[in-house]
Structures are given as C-alpha cells and as structure tokens.
PDB file of C-alpha atoms in Angstrom:
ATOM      1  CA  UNK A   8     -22.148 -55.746  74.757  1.00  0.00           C
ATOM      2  CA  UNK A   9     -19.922 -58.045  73.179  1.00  0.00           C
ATOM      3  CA  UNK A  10     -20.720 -58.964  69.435  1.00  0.00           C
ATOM      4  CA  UNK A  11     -20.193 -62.420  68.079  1.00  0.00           C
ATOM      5  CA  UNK A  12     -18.985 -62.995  63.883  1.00  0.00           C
ATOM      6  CA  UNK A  13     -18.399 -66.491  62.716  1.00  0.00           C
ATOM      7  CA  UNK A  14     -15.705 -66.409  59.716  1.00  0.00           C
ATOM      8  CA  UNK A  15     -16.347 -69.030  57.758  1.00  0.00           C
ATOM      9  CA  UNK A  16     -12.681 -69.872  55.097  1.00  0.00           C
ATOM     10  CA  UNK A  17     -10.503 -68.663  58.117  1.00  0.00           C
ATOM     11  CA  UNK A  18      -8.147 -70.825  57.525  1.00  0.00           C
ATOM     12  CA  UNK A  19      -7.332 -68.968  54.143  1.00  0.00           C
ATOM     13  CA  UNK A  20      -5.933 -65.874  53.536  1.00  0.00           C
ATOM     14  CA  UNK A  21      -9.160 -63.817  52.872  1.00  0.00           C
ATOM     15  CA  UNK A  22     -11.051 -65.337  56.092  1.00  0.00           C
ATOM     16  CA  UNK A  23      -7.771 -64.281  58.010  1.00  0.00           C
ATOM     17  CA  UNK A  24      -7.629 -60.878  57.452  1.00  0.00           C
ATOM     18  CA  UNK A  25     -11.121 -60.697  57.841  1.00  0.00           C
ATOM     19  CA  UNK A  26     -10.876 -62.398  61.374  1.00  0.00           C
ATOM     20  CA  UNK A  27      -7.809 -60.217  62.269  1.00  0.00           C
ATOM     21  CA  UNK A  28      -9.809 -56.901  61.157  1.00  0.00           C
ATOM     22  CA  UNK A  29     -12.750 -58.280  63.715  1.00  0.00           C
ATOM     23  CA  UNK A  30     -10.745 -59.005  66.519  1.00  0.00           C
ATOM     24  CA  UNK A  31      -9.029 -55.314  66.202  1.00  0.00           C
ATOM     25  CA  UNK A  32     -12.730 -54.561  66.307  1.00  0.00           C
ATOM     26  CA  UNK A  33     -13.381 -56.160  69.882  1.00  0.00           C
ATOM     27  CA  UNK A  34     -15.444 -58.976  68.507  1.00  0.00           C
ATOM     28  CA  UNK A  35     -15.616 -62.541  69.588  1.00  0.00           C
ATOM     29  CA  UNK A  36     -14.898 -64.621  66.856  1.00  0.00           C
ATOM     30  CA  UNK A  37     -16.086 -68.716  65.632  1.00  0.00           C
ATOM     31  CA  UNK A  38     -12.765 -69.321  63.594  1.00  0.00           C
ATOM     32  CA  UNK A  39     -14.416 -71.883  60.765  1.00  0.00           C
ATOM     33  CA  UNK A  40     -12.331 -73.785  58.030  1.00  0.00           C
ATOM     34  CA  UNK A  41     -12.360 -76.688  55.841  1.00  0.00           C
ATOM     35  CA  UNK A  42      -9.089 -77.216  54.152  1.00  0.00           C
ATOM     36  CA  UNK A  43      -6.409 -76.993  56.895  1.00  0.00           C
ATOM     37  CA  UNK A  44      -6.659 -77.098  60.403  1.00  0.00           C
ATOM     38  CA  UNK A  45      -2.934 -75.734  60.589  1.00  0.00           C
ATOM     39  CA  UNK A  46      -3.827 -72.777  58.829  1.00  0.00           C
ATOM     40  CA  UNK A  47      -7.047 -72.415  61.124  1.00  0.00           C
ATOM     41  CA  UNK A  48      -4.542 -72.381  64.190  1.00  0.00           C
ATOM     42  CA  UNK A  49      -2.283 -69.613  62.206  1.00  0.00           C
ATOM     43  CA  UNK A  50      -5.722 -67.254  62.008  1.00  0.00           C
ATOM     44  CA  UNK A  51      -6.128 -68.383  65.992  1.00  0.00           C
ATOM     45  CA  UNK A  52      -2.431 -67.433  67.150  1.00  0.00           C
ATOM     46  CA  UNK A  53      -3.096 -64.178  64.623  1.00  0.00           C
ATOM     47  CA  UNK A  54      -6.084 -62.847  66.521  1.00  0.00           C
ATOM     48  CA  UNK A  55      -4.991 -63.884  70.615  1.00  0.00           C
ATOM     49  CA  UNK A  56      -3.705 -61.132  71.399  1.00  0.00           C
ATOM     50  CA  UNK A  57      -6.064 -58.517  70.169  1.00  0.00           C
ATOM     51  CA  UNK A  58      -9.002 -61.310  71.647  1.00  0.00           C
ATOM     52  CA  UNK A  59      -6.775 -61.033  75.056  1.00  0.00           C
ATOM     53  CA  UNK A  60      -6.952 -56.739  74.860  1.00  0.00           C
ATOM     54  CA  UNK A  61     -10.393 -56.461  73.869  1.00  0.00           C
ATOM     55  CA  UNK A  62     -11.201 -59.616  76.559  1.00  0.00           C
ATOM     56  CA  UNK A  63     -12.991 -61.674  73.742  1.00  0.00           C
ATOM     57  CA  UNK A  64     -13.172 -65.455  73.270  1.00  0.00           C
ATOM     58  CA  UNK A  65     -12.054 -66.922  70.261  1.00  0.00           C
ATOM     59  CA  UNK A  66     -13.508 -70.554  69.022  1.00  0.00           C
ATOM     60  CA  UNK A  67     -12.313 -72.826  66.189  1.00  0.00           C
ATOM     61  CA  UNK A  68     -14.130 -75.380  63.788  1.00  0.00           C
ATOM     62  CA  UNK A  69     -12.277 -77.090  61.342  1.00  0.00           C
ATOM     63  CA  UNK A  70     -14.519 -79.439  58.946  1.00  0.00           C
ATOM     64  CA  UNK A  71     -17.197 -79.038  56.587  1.00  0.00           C
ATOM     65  CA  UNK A  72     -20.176 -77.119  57.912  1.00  0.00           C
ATOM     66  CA  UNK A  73     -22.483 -79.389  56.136  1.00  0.00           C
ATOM     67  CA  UNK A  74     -21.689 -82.731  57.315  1.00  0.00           C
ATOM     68  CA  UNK A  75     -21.975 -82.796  61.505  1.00  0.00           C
ATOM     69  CA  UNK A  76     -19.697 -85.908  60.949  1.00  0.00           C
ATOM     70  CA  UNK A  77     -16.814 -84.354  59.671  1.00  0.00           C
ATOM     71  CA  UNK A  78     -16.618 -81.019  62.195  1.00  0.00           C
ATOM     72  CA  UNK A  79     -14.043 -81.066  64.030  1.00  0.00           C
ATOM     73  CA  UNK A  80     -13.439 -78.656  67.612  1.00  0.00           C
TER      74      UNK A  80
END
C-alpha cells in the first residue's frame, strides 16, 4: 500500500528536503506552501522523478491552510 504525507512549508528549503527524502521513500506526497508558489513548483520538479520510479502522485497547494479563500491548486 501506498502511504500518503502532506508537507506543509514545501516551498522552503526545510519542507523540500523533507518532500525529496519522502518521495525517495515511495510516498505520495500533498506539496503545501504559503510564501511562493515558484518555489512550491521547484520542490514539485525536485520530487517527479523519484514520484515517476516509485509510481506515486504528487499534489500541490499553494495558499494559507487557514483561509479556504486564499488556497490555491
């Protein structure tokens, strides 16, 4: 079975190499960030190919977590 992590701050450098370590790991990943959603697509293009190995689905959400409004896919 597949697991599932959601990484919230992926978009900085901490989040990131947490992300990368889970995709090495096989795990489908929700890629979350608030600050920049350029950074959040660096952490993306980061983890695709490991995601693409292990045959796991990556997801981003760029916004703050608190406010529905401002959550961007």
């Amino acid at each position: 079975m597949i697991q599932t992590a959601i990484v919230t701050g992926a978009s900085g450098s901490i989040g990131g190499a947490i992300a990368a370590q889970l995709a090495k790991a096989g795990y489908s990943i929700v890629l979350t960030g608030n600050e920049s959603k350029a950074s959040l697509e660096e952490t993306l293009h980061l983890c695709q190919d490991e995601a693409m190995q292990k045959k796991t689905t990556l997801q981003t959400l760029c916004g703050d977590l608190s406010n529905a409004v401002t959550a961007d896919d």
